[in-house]
Coordinates of C-alpha atoms in Angstrom, one line a residue:
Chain A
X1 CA -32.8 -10.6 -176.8
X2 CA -30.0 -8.3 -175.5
X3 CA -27.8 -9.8 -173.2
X4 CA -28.9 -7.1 -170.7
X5 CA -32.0 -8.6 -170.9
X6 CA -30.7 -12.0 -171.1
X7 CA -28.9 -10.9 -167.3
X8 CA -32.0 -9.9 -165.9
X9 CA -34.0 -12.9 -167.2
X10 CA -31.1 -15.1 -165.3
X11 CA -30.8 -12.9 -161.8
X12 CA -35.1 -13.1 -161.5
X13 CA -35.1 -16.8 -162.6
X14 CA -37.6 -16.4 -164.9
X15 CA -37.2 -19.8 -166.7
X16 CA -37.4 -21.5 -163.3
X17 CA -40.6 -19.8 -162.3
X18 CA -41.9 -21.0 -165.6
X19 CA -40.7 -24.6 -164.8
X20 CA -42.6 -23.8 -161.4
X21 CA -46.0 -22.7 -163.2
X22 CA -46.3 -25.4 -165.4
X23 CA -45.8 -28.0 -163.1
X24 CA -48.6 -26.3 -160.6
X25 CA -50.7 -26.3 -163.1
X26 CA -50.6 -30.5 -164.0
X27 CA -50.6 -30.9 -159.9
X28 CA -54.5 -29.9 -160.6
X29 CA -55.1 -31.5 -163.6
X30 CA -56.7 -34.7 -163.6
X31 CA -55.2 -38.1 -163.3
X32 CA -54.5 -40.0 -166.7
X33 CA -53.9 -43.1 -164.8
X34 CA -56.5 -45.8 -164.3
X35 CA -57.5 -47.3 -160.8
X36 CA -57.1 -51.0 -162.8
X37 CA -58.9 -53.2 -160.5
X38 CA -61.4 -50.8 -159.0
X39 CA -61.4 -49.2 -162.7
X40 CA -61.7 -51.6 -166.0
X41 CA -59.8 -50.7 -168.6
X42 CA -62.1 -49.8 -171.8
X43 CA -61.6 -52.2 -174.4
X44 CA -62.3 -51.7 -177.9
X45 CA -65.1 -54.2 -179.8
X46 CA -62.2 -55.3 -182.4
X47 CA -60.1 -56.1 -179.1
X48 CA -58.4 -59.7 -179.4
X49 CA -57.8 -61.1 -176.5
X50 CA -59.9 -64.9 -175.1
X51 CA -60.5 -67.3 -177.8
X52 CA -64.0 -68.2 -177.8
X53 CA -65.6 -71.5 -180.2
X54 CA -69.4 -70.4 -181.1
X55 CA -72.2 -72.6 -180.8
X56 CA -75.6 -72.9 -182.3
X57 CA -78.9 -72.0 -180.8
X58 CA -79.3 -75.8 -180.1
X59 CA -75.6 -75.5 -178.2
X60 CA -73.8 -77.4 -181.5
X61 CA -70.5 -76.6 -182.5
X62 CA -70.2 -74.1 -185.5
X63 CA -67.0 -75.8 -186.1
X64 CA -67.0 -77.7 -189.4
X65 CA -63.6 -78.9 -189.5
X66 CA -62.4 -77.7 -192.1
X67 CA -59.0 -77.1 -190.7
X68 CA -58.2 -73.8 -192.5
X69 CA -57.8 -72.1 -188.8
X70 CA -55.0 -74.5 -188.2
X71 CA -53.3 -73.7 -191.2
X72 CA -53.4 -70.1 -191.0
X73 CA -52.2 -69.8 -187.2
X74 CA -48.5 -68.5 -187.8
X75 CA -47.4 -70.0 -184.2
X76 CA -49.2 -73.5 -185.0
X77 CA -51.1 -73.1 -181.7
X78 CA -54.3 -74.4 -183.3
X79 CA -54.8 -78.2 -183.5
X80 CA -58.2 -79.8 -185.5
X81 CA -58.9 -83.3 -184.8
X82 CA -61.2 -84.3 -187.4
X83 CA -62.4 -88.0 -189.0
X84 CA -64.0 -88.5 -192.2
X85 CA -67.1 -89.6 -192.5
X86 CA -66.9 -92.7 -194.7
X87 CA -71.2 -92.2 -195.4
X88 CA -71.3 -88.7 -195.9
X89 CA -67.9 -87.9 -197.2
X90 CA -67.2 -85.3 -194.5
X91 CA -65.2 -83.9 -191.7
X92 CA -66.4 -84.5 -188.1
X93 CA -64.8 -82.7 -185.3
X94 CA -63.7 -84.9 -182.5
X95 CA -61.4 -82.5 -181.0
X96 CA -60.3 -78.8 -181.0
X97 CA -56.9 -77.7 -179.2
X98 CA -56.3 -74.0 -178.6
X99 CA -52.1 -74.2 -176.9
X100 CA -52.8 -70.2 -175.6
X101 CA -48.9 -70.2 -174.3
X102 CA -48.0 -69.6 -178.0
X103 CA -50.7 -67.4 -179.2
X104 CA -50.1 -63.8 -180.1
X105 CA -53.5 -62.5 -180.6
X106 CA -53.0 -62.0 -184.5
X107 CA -56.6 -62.9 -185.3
X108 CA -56.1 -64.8 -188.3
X109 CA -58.3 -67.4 -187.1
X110 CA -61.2 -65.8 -186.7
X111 CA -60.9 -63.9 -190.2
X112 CA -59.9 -67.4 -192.2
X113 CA -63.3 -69.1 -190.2
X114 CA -66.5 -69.5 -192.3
X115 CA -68.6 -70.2 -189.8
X116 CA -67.6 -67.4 -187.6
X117 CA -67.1 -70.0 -185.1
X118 CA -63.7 -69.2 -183.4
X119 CA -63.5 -65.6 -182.2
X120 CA -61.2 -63.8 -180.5
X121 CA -63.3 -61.8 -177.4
X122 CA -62.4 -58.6 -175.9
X123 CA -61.7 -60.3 -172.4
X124 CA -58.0 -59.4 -171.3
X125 CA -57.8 -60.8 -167.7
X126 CA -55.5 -64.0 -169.3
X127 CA -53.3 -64.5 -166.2
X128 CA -53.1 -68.2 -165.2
X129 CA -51.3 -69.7 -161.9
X130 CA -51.1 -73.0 -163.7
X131 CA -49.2 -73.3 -167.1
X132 CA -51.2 -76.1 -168.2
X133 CA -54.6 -74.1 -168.1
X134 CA -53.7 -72.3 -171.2
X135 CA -54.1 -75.7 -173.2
X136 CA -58.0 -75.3 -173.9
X137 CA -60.1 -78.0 -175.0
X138 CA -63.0 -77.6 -177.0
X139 CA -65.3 -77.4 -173.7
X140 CA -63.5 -74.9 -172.1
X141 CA -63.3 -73.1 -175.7
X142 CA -67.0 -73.1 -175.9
X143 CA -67.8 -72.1 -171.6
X144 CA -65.1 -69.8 -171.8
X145 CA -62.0 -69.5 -169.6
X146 CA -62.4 -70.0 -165.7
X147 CA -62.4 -66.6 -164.8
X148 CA -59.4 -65.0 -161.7
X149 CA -61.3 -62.8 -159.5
X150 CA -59.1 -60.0 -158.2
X151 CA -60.7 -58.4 -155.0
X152 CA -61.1 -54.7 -154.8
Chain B
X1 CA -30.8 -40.8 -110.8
X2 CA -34.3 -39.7 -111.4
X3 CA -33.3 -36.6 -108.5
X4 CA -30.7 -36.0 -111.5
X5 CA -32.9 -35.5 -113.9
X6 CA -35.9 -33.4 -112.0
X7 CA -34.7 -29.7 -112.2
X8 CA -35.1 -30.6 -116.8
X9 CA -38.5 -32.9 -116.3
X10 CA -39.7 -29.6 -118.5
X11 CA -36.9 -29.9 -121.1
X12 CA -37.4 -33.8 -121.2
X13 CA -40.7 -33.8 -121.6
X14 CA -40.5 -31.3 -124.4
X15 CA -38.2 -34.1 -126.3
X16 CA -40.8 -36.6 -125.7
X17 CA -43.2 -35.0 -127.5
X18 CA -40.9 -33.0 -130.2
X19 CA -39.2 -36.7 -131.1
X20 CA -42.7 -38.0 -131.7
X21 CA -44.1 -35.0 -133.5
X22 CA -41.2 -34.6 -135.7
X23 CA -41.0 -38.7 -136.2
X24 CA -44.9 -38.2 -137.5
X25 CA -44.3 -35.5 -139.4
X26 CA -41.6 -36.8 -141.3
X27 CA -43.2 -40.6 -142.0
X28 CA -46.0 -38.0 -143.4
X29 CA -43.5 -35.8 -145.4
X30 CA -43.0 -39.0 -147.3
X31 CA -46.5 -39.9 -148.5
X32 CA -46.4 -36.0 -149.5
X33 CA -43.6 -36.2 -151.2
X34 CA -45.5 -39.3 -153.4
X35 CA -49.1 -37.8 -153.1
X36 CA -47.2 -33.8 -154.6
X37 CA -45.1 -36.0 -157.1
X38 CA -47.8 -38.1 -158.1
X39 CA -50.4 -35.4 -159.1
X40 CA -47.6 -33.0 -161.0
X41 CA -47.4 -36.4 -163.0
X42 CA -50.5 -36.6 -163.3
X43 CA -50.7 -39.7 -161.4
X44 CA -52.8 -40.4 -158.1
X45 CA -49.6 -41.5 -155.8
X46 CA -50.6 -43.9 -152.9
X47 CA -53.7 -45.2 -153.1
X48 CA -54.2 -48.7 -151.5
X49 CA -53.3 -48.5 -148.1
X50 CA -55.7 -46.7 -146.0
X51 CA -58.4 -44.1 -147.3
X52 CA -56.0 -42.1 -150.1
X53 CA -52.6 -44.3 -148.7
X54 CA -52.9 -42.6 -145.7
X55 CA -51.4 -45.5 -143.9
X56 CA -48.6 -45.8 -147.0
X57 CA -45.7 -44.5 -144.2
X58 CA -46.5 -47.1 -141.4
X59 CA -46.5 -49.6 -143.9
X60 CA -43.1 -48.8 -145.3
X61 CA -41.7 -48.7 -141.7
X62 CA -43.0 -52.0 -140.9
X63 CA -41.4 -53.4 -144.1
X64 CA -38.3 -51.3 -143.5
X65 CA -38.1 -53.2 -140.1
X66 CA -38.8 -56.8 -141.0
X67 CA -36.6 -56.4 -144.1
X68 CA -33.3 -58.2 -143.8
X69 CA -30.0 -56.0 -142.4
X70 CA -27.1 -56.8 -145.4
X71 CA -23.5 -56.0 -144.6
X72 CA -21.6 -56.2 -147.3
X73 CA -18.7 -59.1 -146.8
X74 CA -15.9 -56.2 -147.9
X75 CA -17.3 -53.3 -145.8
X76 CA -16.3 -51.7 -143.3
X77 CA -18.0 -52.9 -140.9
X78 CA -18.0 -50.0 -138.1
X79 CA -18.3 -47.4 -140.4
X80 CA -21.0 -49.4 -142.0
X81 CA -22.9 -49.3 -139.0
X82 CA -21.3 -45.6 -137.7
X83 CA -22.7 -43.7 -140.6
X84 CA -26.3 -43.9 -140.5
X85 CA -26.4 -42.9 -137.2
X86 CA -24.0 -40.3 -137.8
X87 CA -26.5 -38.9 -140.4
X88 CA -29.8 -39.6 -138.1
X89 CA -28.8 -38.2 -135.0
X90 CA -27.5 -34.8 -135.9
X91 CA -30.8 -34.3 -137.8
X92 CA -32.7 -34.5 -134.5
X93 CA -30.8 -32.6 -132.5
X94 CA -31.2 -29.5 -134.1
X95 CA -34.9 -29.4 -133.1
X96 CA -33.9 -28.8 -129.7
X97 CA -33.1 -25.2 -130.6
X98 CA -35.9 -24.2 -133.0
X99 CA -38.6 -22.3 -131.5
X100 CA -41.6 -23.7 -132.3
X101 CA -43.2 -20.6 -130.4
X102 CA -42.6 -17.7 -128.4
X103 CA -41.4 -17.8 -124.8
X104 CA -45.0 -17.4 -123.6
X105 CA -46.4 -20.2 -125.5
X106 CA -48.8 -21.9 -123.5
X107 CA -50.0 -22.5 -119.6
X108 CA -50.3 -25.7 -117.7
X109 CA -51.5 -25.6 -114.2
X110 CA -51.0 -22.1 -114.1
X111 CA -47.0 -21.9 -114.9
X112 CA -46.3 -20.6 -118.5
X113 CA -43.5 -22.5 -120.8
X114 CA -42.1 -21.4 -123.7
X115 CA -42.1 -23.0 -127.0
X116 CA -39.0 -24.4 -127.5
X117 CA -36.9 -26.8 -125.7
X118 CA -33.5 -24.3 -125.6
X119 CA -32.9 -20.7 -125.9
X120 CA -28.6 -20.5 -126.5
X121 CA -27.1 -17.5 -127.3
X122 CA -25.1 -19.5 -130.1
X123 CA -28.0 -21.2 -132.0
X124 CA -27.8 -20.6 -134.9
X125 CA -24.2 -21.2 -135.0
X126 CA -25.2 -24.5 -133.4
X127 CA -27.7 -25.5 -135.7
X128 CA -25.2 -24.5 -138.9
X129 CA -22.3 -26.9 -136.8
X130 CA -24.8 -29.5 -136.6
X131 CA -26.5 -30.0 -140.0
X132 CA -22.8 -30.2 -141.8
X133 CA -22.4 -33.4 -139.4
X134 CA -25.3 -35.2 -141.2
X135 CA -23.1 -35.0 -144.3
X136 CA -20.3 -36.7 -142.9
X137 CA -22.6 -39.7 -142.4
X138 CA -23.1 -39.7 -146.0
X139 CA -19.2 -39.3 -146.5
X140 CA -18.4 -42.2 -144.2
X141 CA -21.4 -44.5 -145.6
X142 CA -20.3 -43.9 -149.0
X143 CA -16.8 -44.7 -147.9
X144 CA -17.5 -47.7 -145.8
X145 CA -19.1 -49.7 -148.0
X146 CA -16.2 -50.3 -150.2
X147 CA -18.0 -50.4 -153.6
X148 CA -18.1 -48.3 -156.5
X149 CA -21.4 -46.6 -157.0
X150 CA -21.5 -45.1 -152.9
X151 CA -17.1 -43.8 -152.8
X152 CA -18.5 -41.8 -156.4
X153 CA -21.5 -40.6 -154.3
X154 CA -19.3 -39.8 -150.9
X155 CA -17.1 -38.3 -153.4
X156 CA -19.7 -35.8 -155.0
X157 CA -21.1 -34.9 -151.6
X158 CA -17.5 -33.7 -150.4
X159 CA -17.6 -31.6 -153.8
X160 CA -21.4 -30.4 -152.6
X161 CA -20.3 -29.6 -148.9
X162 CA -17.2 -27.4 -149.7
X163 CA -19.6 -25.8 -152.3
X164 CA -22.3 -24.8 -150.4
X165 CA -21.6 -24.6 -146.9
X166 CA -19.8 -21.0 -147.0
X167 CA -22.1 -19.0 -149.2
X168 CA -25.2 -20.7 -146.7
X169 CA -22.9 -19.3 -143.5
X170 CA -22.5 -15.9 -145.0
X171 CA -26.0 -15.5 -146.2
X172 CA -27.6 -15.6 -142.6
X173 CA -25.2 -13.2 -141.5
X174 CA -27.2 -10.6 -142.8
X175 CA -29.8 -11.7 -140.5
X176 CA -27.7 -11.6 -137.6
X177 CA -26.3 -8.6 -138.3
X178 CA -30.3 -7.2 -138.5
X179 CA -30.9 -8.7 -135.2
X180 CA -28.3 -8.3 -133.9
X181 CA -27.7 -12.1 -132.3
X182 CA -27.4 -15.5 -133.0
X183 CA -30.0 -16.8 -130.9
X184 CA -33.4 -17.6 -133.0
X185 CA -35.5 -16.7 -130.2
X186 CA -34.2 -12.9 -130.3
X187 CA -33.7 -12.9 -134.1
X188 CA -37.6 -13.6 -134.5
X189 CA -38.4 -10.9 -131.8
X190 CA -36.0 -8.6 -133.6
X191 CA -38.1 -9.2 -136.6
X192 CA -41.6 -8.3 -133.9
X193 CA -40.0 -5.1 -133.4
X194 CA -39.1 -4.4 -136.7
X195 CA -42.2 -5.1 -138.0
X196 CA -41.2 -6.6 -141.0
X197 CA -40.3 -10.0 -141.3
X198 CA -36.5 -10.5 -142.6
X199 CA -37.2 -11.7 -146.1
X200 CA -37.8 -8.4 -147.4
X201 CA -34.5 -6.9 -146.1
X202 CA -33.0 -9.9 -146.7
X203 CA -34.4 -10.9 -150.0
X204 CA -30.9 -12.0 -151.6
X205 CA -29.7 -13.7 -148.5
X206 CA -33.0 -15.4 -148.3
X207 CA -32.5 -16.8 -151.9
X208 CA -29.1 -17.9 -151.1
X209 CA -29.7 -19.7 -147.7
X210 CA -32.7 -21.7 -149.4
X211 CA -30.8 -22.7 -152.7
X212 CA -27.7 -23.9 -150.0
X213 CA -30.2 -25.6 -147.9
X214 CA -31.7 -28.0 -150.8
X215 CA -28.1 -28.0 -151.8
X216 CA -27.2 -29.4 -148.3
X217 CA -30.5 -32.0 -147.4
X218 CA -29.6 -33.6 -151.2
X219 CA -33.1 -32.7 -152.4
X220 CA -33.8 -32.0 -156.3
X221 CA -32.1 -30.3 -158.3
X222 CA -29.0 -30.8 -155.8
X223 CA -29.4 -34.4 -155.5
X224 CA -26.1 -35.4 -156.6
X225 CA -24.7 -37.8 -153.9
X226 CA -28.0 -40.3 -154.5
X227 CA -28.3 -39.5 -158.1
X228 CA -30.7 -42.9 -159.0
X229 CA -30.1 -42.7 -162.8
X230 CA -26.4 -42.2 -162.5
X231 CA -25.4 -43.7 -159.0
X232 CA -28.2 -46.4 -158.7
X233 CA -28.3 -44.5 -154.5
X234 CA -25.2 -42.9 -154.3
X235 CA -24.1 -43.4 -150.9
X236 CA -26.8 -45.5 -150.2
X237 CA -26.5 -48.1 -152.6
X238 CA -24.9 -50.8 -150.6
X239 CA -27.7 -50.1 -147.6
X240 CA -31.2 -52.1 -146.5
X241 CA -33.5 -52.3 -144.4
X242 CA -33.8 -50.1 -141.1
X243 CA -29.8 -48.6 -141.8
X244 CA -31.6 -47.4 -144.8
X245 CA -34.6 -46.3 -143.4
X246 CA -32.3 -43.9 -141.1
X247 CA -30.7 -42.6 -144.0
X248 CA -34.3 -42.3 -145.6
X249 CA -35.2 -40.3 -142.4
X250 CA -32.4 -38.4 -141.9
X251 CA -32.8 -36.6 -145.4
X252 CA -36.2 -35.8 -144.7
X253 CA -35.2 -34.5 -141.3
X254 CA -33.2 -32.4 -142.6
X255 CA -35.1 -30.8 -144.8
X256 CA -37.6 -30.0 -141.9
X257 CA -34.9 -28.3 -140.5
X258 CA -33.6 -26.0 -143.3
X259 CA -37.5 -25.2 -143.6
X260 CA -37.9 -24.5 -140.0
X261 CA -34.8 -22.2 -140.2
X262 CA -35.5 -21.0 -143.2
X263 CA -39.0 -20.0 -141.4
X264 CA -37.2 -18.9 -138.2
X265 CA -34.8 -16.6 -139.9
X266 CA -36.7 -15.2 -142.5
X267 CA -40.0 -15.5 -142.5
X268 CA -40.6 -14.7 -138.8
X269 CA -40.9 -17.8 -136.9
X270 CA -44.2 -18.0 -134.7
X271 CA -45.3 -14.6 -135.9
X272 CA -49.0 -13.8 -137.4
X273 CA -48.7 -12.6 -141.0
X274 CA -50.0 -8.5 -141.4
X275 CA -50.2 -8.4 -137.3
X276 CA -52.2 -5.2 -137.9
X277 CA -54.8 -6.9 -140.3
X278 CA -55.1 -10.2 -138.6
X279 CA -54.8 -9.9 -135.1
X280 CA -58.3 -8.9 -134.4
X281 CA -59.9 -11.7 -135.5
X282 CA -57.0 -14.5 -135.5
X283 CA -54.9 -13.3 -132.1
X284 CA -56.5 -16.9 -130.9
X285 CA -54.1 -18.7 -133.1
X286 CA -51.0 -20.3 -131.5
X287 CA -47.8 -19.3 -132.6
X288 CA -47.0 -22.7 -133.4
X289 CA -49.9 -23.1 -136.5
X290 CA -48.0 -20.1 -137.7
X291 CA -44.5 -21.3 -137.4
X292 CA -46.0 -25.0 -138.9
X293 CA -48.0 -22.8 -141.8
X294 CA -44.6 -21.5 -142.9
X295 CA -42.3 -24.7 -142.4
X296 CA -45.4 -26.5 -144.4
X297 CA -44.8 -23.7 -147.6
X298 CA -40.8 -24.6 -147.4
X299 CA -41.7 -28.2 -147.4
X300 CA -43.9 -27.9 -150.3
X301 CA -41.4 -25.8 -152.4
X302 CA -39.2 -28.8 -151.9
X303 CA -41.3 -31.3 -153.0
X304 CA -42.5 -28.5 -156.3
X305 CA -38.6 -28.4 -157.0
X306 CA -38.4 -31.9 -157.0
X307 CA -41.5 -32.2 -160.1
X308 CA -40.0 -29.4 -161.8
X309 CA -36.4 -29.4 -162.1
X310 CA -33.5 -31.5 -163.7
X311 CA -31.0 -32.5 -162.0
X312 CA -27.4 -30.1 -162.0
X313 CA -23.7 -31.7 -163.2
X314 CA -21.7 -31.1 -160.2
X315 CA -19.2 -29.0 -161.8
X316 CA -22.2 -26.8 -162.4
X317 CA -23.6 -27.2 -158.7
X318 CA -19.5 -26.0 -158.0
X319 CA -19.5 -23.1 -160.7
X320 CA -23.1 -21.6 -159.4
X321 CA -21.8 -22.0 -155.4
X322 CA -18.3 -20.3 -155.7
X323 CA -18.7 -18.0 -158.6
X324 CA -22.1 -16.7 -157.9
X325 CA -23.8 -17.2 -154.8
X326 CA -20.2 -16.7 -152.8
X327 CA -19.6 -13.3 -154.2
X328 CA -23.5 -12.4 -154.1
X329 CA -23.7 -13.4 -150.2
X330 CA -20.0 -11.3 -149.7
X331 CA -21.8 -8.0 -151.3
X332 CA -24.8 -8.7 -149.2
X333 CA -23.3 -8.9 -145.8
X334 CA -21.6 -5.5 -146.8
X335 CA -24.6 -3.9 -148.0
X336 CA -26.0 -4.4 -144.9
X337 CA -23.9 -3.5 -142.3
X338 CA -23.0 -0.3 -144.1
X339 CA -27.0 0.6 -144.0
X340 CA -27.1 -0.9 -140.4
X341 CA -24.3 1.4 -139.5
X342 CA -25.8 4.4 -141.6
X343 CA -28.9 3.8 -139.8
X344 CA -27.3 3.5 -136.2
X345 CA -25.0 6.7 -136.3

């Protein structure tokens, strides 16, 4: 470009009125953000978010206790009480611990189970006004969390 | 005392309802200003509070009220309290003198007023006077509050005001020199009898006066005295609550004002747009939809600016006042009265 040119692009502003058009333009575009309570977010299937334990169709535990969820959790938020049975030389589950304060959602749990039984569920409303709820018990692993209600 | 006051019952009633219009407009400027913003981000802006946050701006002036009043320990405690008032008031008075319409605006009872609350002779050398005070309640609030952040903000808006405040006074002298006074009133009937609206004439002094007058309310890309990323507020750093929200109003009063000068200057004030096109069908229109039509376009070029454009360095804001727009405005005035006095041999 000349700099006569380049003079007369400067004394008729052009770059400014380009500025100017492209920011028109996005004023008509449509919103990218999402309305989040009136709006739910989508979630992917593969999303990790609740822990959930599985139960059978006569509402038994999956869980065989086998313990192999509790050694893979990096952040040791998994504890398996278990006691052997002295007739049938295996594990029974007397208690499952899920400490969510030190979860990070890595999913190794539910990959490591072979029973399927602990799975990670695409619910993401986690937000708890009581610390001490995000220590689940095997009841409240099976029901699921008590759900927050957010009005509209 | 109330015999005092009878012979201006029609001034003082004006006030009454300017103050409250002008108060409404500007707590609806803001939600604009978020509403324009928003949607050039691609956002929604206010959504919550009312259909579309259409009660956003009473909300904020609730919480600005009930919000607690800080002074700092170290201020100084009457400029503290002097400068937002300094900044407010200034910024209202000017309305007095804008016509909002012609001098035959509407009837009542059978006696015709006129559409604005003042017609002097000096306005618009008033209204210049009076919109440079506003920025001496920035100067002193910046001062006043003895810390860091608002003296570099007070100090950059002293920078600004020498910068712009000469090439904005000589670029509406072209105007006057057109109409040949200083009082709006005549300078928009000037432009009636002229037929065309000064803008076109006046093209360069047009440019000027509105790059001075977002130079002068602090708007985008001028914004140098708040400066959030660099200043954390500028001048208002050290403010809250209701001393803030007067600061908060004052800007925005201001820039009604540069837009309703602007409008009143250039644009013909009150006027219809193409007279000869329109005025069949739209002669029912009061001036005033007109005049707010116009001040409405300003308002929105503001906001536009403000989505589109970075902010300057203030040696830059410095280097484009004096060594462009100064000289430009000069040539201008010159231009103009040698074709005004070609044109009146």
């Amino acid at each position: 470009m000349t700099p006569v040119a380049q003079l007369v692009k400067k004394i008729l502003f052009i770059d400014l009125f380009q500025g100017l058009a492209i920011t028109i333009r996005e004023m008509f575009t449509p919103a990218v953000t999402e309305q989040y309570p009136r709006q739910r977010s989508h979630v992917y299937e593969r999303f990790r978010g609740e822990p959930r334990m599985g139960v059978d169709a006569n509402g038994k535990t999956l869980c065989i206790a086998c313990n192999l969820c509790a050694q893979v959790c990096p952040e040791n938020c998994i504890t398996v009480k278990r006691e052997k049975n002295p007739e049938t030389k295996k594990f029974e589950l007397t208690g499952y611990v899920f400490d969510m304060r030190r979860c990070m959602f890595c999913g190794f749990c539910e990959e490591i189970c072979p029973t399927d039984c602990i799975q990670l569920t695409p619910a993401y409303e986690l937000a708890r006004y009581d610390v001490r709820d995000f220590v689940l018990e095997l009841p409240a692993l099976e029901r699921g969390m008590d759900k927050t209600h957010y009005r509209k | 005392m109330l015999e005092l006051f009878k012979p201006y019952t029609e001034e003082l009633v004006k006030i009454v309802i300017l103050l409250a219009l002008i108060s409404l407009a500007i707590a609806y400027l803001t939600w604009l200003e978020r509403k324009v913003i928003g949607h050039i981000q691609s956002r929604l802006g206010p959504m919550r509070v009312g259909w579309h946050g259409l009660l956003q701006p009473i909300a904020d002036g609730i919480k600005f009220i009930i919000k607690e009043d800080i002074i700092p320990a170290k201020a100084d405690r009457f400029g503290f309290i002097l400068a937002p008032l300094l900044a407010f008031i200034p910024a209202f008075i000017v309305f007095a003198l804008i016509p909002f319409d012609g001098p035959q605006a509407f009837t009542v009872g059978g006696k015709t007023y006129s559409g604005y609350v003042a017609d002097v002779d000096i306005a618009l050398l008033f209204v210049m006077a009076i919109t440079s005070i506003c920025v001496l309640g920035l100067i002193v609030g910046g001062w006043a509050s003895n810390s860091k952040y608002p003296l570099l903000g007070a100090l950059r808006s002293v920078a600004q005001l020498v910068s712009y405040e000469i090439p904005m006074g000589l670029s509406v002298m072209g105007v006057v020199l057109m109409a040949g006074s200083l009082s709006l009133v005549r300078i928009v009937q000037a432009q009636e009898r002229l037929g065309w609206w000064f803008f076109l004439p006046q093209l360069v002094g047009f440019v000027i006066y509105f790059i001075c007058g977002v130079a002068e309310t602090n708007r985008n890309p001028f914004d140098l005295p708040e400066a959030e990323a660099e200043l954390v507020g500028g001048y208002h750093t050290e403010y809250s609550g209701f001393r803030f929200a007067l600061f908060f109003l004052a800007e925005y009063a201001n820039m009604i004002t540069i837009s309703a000068v602007a409008a009143t200057l250039f644009l013909g004030g009150w006027l219809m747009p193409f007279p000869s096109l329109l005025a069949p069908y739209l002669s029912w229109v009061p001036g005033i939809v007109w005049f707010s039509l116009k001040v409405f376009a300003f308002l929105f070029l503001y906001l536009w600016f403000r989505g589109t454009f970075p902010r300057y360095r203030f040696d830059q804001l410095m280097g484009i006042m004096w060594k462009i727009l100064l000289p430009v405005a000069i040539a201008n005035i010159l231009v103009t009265a040698g074709v005004m006095l070609y044109l009146n041999r």
